[in-house]
Short mmCIF file of N, CA and C in Angstrom, two decimals:
data_model
loop_
_atom_site.label_atom_id
_atom_site.label_comp_id
_atom_site.label_asym_id
_atom_site.label_seq_id
_atom_site.Cartn_x
_atom_site.Cartn_y
_atom_site.Cartn_z
N MET A 154 79.92 27.48 -17.46
CA MET A 154 78.50 26.99 -17.56
C MET A 154 78.47 25.49 -17.71
N ASN A 155 79.33 24.91 -18.59
CA ASN A 155 79.38 23.49 -18.69
C ASN A 155 79.79 22.78 -17.44
N LYS A 156 80.75 23.37 -16.74
CA LYS A 156 81.24 22.78 -15.49
C LYS A 156 80.08 22.65 -14.48
N ILE A 157 79.28 23.74 -14.36
CA ILE A 157 78.19 23.74 -13.43
C ILE A 157 77.13 22.63 -13.84
N LEU A 158 76.87 22.52 -15.14
CA LEU A 158 75.92 21.51 -15.60
C LEU A 158 76.43 20.09 -15.29
N PHE A 159 77.68 19.82 -15.46
CA PHE A 159 78.25 18.54 -15.18
C PHE A 159 78.15 18.23 -13.65
N ILE A 160 78.45 19.26 -12.83
CA ILE A 160 78.34 19.08 -11.39
C ILE A 160 76.94 18.75 -11.01
N ILE A 161 75.96 19.42 -11.61
CA ILE A 161 74.52 19.18 -11.32
C ILE A 161 74.12 17.77 -11.78
N LEU A 162 74.65 17.36 -12.98
CA LEU A 162 74.35 16.04 -13.49
C LEU A 162 74.91 14.92 -12.57
N TYR A 163 76.17 15.06 -12.22
CA TYR A 163 76.74 14.08 -11.31
C TYR A 163 76.09 14.04 -9.93
N LEU A 164 75.74 15.18 -9.38
CA LEU A 164 75.08 15.24 -8.12
C LEU A 164 73.72 14.59 -8.16
N SER A 165 72.95 14.82 -9.23
CA SER A 165 71.71 14.23 -9.38
C SER A 165 71.82 12.69 -9.59
N LEU A 166 72.83 12.29 -10.27
CA LEU A 166 73.07 10.88 -10.49
C LEU A 166 73.34 10.16 -9.13
N ILE A 167 74.24 10.76 -8.36
CA ILE A 167 74.59 10.21 -7.04
C ILE A 167 73.39 10.22 -6.11
N LEU A 168 72.60 11.22 -6.15
CA LEU A 168 71.39 11.31 -5.25
C LEU A 168 70.39 10.29 -5.73
N SER A 169 70.23 10.05 -6.95
CA SER A 169 69.23 9.02 -7.41
C SER A 169 69.68 7.58 -7.08
N ILE A 170 70.97 7.37 -7.19
CA ILE A 170 71.48 6.07 -6.77
C ILE A 170 71.30 5.86 -5.27
N LEU A 171 71.61 6.84 -4.49
CA LEU A 171 71.44 6.73 -3.01
C LEU A 171 69.97 6.55 -2.67
N ALA A 172 69.13 7.25 -3.30
CA ALA A 172 67.65 7.15 -3.08
C ALA A 172 67.20 5.74 -3.46
N GLY A 173 67.65 5.18 -4.52
CA GLY A 173 67.26 3.84 -4.87
C GLY A 173 67.73 2.82 -3.90
N ILE A 174 68.96 3.03 -3.36
CA ILE A 174 69.49 2.06 -2.37
C ILE A 174 68.66 2.19 -1.03
N LEU A 175 68.41 3.41 -0.64
CA LEU A 175 67.64 3.61 0.61
C LEU A 175 66.17 3.08 0.53
N ILE A 176 65.55 3.25 -0.61
CA ILE A 176 64.24 2.76 -0.83
C ILE A 176 64.14 1.25 -0.72
N ASN A 177 65.17 0.54 -1.25
CA ASN A 177 65.23 -0.93 -1.14
C ASN A 177 65.36 -1.40 0.30
N PHE A 178 66.03 -0.60 1.15
CA PHE A 178 66.15 -1.00 2.50
C PHE A 178 64.87 -0.86 3.29
N TYR A 179 64.07 0.20 2.96
CA TYR A 179 62.90 0.49 3.74
C TYR A 179 61.61 -0.15 3.21
N LEU A 180 61.57 -0.47 1.90
CA LEU A 180 60.40 -1.07 1.36
C LEU A 180 60.65 -2.62 1.17
N SER A 181 59.69 -3.41 1.52
CA SER A 181 59.85 -4.82 1.30
C SER A 181 58.95 -5.18 0.12
N HIS A 182 59.53 -6.01 -0.76
CA HIS A 182 58.73 -6.44 -1.93
C HIS A 182 58.55 -7.92 -1.84
N GLU A 183 57.45 -8.33 -2.44
CA GLU A 183 57.05 -9.75 -2.43
C GLU A 183 57.92 -10.55 -3.36
N VAL A 184 58.49 -11.59 -2.84
CA VAL A 184 59.39 -12.47 -3.66
C VAL A 184 58.59 -13.70 -4.09
N HIS A 185 58.65 -13.99 -5.38
CA HIS A 185 57.91 -15.20 -5.88
C HIS A 185 58.79 -16.38 -6.10
N PHE A 186 60.06 -16.09 -6.46
CA PHE A 186 61.06 -17.14 -6.74
C PHE A 186 62.30 -16.93 -5.84
N TYR A 187 63.02 -17.99 -5.58
CA TYR A 187 64.10 -17.92 -4.62
C TYR A 187 65.25 -17.04 -5.19
N TRP A 188 65.45 -16.98 -6.47
CA TRP A 188 66.55 -16.22 -7.03
C TRP A 188 66.24 -14.65 -6.94
N GLU A 189 65.05 -14.32 -6.69
CA GLU A 189 64.70 -12.91 -6.56
C GLU A 189 65.15 -12.33 -5.27
N LYS A 190 65.56 -13.26 -4.31
CA LYS A 190 66.07 -12.81 -3.03
C LYS A 190 67.52 -12.32 -3.14
N LEU A 191 68.23 -12.71 -4.20
CA LEU A 191 69.58 -12.24 -4.41
C LEU A 191 69.61 -10.76 -4.66
N PRO A 192 70.43 -10.00 -3.99
CA PRO A 192 70.38 -8.51 -4.17
C PRO A 192 70.79 -8.05 -5.51
N ILE A 193 71.62 -8.78 -6.25
CA ILE A 193 72.16 -8.32 -7.51
C ILE A 193 71.52 -8.99 -8.72
N PHE A 194 70.52 -9.84 -8.43
CA PHE A 194 69.88 -10.62 -9.54
C PHE A 194 69.33 -9.76 -10.65
N SER A 195 68.63 -8.70 -10.31
CA SER A 195 68.02 -7.82 -11.36
C SER A 195 69.12 -7.18 -12.24
N ALA A 196 70.20 -6.77 -11.64
CA ALA A 196 71.24 -6.17 -12.39
C ALA A 196 71.91 -7.16 -13.38
N ILE A 197 72.14 -8.35 -12.92
CA ILE A 197 72.76 -9.40 -13.72
C ILE A 197 71.79 -9.84 -14.85
N TYR A 198 70.54 -10.01 -14.49
CA TYR A 198 69.50 -10.35 -15.47
C TYR A 198 69.38 -9.27 -16.59
N GLY A 199 69.37 -8.03 -16.15
CA GLY A 199 69.28 -6.92 -17.17
C GLY A 199 70.51 -6.91 -18.06
N PHE A 200 71.71 -7.06 -17.47
CA PHE A 200 72.91 -7.02 -18.26
C PHE A 200 72.99 -8.15 -19.26
N ILE A 201 72.65 -9.36 -18.80
CA ILE A 201 72.65 -10.51 -19.77
C ILE A 201 71.58 -10.31 -20.85
N GLY A 202 70.42 -9.78 -20.48
CA GLY A 202 69.41 -9.49 -21.53
C GLY A 202 69.89 -8.52 -22.50
N CYS A 203 70.59 -7.50 -22.12
CA CYS A 203 71.13 -6.47 -23.06
C CYS A 203 72.14 -7.07 -23.97
N ILE A 204 73.03 -7.95 -23.40
CA ILE A 204 74.07 -8.58 -24.18
C ILE A 204 73.41 -9.50 -25.31
N ILE A 205 72.37 -10.21 -24.87
CA ILE A 205 71.63 -11.04 -25.85
C ILE A 205 71.03 -10.25 -26.94
N ILE A 206 70.45 -9.14 -26.55
CA ILE A 206 69.79 -8.23 -27.60
C ILE A 206 70.82 -7.77 -28.57
N ILE A 207 72.00 -7.39 -28.06
CA ILE A 207 73.05 -6.83 -28.93
C ILE A 207 73.52 -7.94 -29.90
N PHE A 208 73.79 -9.13 -29.46
CA PHE A 208 74.24 -10.20 -30.32
C PHE A 208 73.22 -10.62 -31.28
N VAL A 209 71.95 -10.69 -30.88
CA VAL A 209 70.91 -11.09 -31.82
C VAL A 209 70.68 -10.04 -32.88
N SER A 210 70.72 -8.80 -32.53
CA SER A 210 70.53 -7.71 -33.54
C SER A 210 71.70 -7.69 -34.48
N LYS A 211 72.95 -7.91 -33.97
CA LYS A 211 74.11 -7.93 -34.91
C LYS A 211 73.98 -9.08 -35.81
N ALA A 212 73.54 -10.22 -35.36
CA ALA A 212 73.42 -11.39 -36.23
C ALA A 212 72.35 -11.18 -37.29
N ILE A 213 71.21 -10.59 -36.88
CA ILE A 213 70.16 -10.28 -37.87
C ILE A 213 70.70 -9.25 -38.93
N GLY A 214 71.44 -8.32 -38.48
CA GLY A 214 72.01 -7.30 -39.38
C GLY A 214 72.98 -7.96 -40.38
N LYS A 215 73.79 -8.86 -39.91
CA LYS A 215 74.78 -9.53 -40.72
C LYS A 215 74.10 -10.52 -41.75
N ILE A 216 73.13 -11.26 -41.27
CA ILE A 216 72.50 -12.29 -42.09
C ILE A 216 71.49 -11.65 -43.07
N TRP A 217 70.70 -10.74 -42.60
CA TRP A 217 69.52 -10.30 -43.35
C TRP A 217 69.63 -8.99 -43.96
N LEU A 218 70.25 -7.99 -43.29
CA LEU A 218 70.25 -6.60 -43.72
C LEU A 218 71.47 -6.23 -44.55
N GLN A 219 72.58 -6.78 -44.20
CA GLN A 219 73.87 -6.34 -44.82
C GLN A 219 73.99 -6.90 -46.27
N LYS A 220 74.45 -6.06 -47.18
CA LYS A 220 74.69 -6.47 -48.54
C LYS A 220 76.18 -6.60 -48.81
N GLU A 221 76.52 -7.28 -49.87
CA GLU A 221 77.92 -7.40 -50.23
C GLU A 221 78.43 -6.05 -50.71
N GLU A 222 79.75 -5.87 -50.79
CA GLU A 222 80.32 -4.57 -51.21
C GLU A 222 79.90 -4.23 -52.67
N ASP A 223 79.90 -5.21 -53.56
CA ASP A 223 79.64 -4.95 -54.89
C ASP A 223 78.15 -5.20 -55.28
N TYR A 224 77.24 -5.18 -54.44
CA TYR A 224 75.84 -5.42 -54.56
C TYR A 224 75.24 -4.47 -55.62
N TYR A 225 75.55 -3.21 -55.48
CA TYR A 225 74.90 -2.22 -56.46
C TYR A 225 75.56 -2.32 -57.81
N GLU A 226 76.84 -2.61 -57.89
CA GLU A 226 77.52 -2.72 -59.15
C GLU A 226 77.01 -3.97 -59.90
N ARG A 227 76.80 -5.03 -59.20
CA ARG A 227 76.32 -6.26 -59.87
C ARG A 227 74.90 -6.08 -60.45
N ASN A 228 74.12 -5.34 -59.72
CA ASN A 228 72.71 -5.20 -60.06
C ASN A 228 72.47 -3.96 -60.95
N GLU A 229 73.51 -3.24 -61.32
CA GLU A 229 73.36 -1.98 -62.08
C GLU A 229 72.75 -2.25 -63.43
N ASN A 230 73.33 -3.26 -64.19
CA ASN A 230 72.81 -3.57 -65.51
C ASN A 230 71.55 -4.34 -65.44
N LYS A 231 71.22 -5.00 -64.41
CA LYS A 231 69.99 -5.75 -64.32
C LYS A 231 68.80 -4.82 -64.36
N TRP A 232 68.88 -3.62 -63.83
CA TRP A 232 67.80 -2.66 -63.84
C TRP A 232 67.85 -1.68 -64.98
N GLY A 233 68.85 -1.82 -65.85
CA GLY A 233 68.95 -0.98 -66.99
C GLY A 233 69.67 0.37 -66.85
N TYR A 234 70.41 0.55 -65.72
CA TYR A 234 71.16 1.75 -65.48
C TYR A 234 72.53 1.65 -66.11
N ASN A 235 73.15 2.78 -66.49
CA ASN A 235 74.44 2.80 -67.03
C ASN A 235 75.51 2.75 -65.99
#
């Protein structure tokens, strides 16, 4: 059963990629900037955007969200807990 589902998954993935490529050949889209004429521009732009999101979110987590290892032990007596 799992093998059939994986075959269906990969087949649908390949068909959707082929459909996307074929649609780009037959449909013309309006280009506003010269770099939009590059065929791989959207993929590179999306990849760089995702990398930037990852690094910014990791930096925010490290600077703002993450606590020191002994944070709760240091603040234990401050709040009156044993």
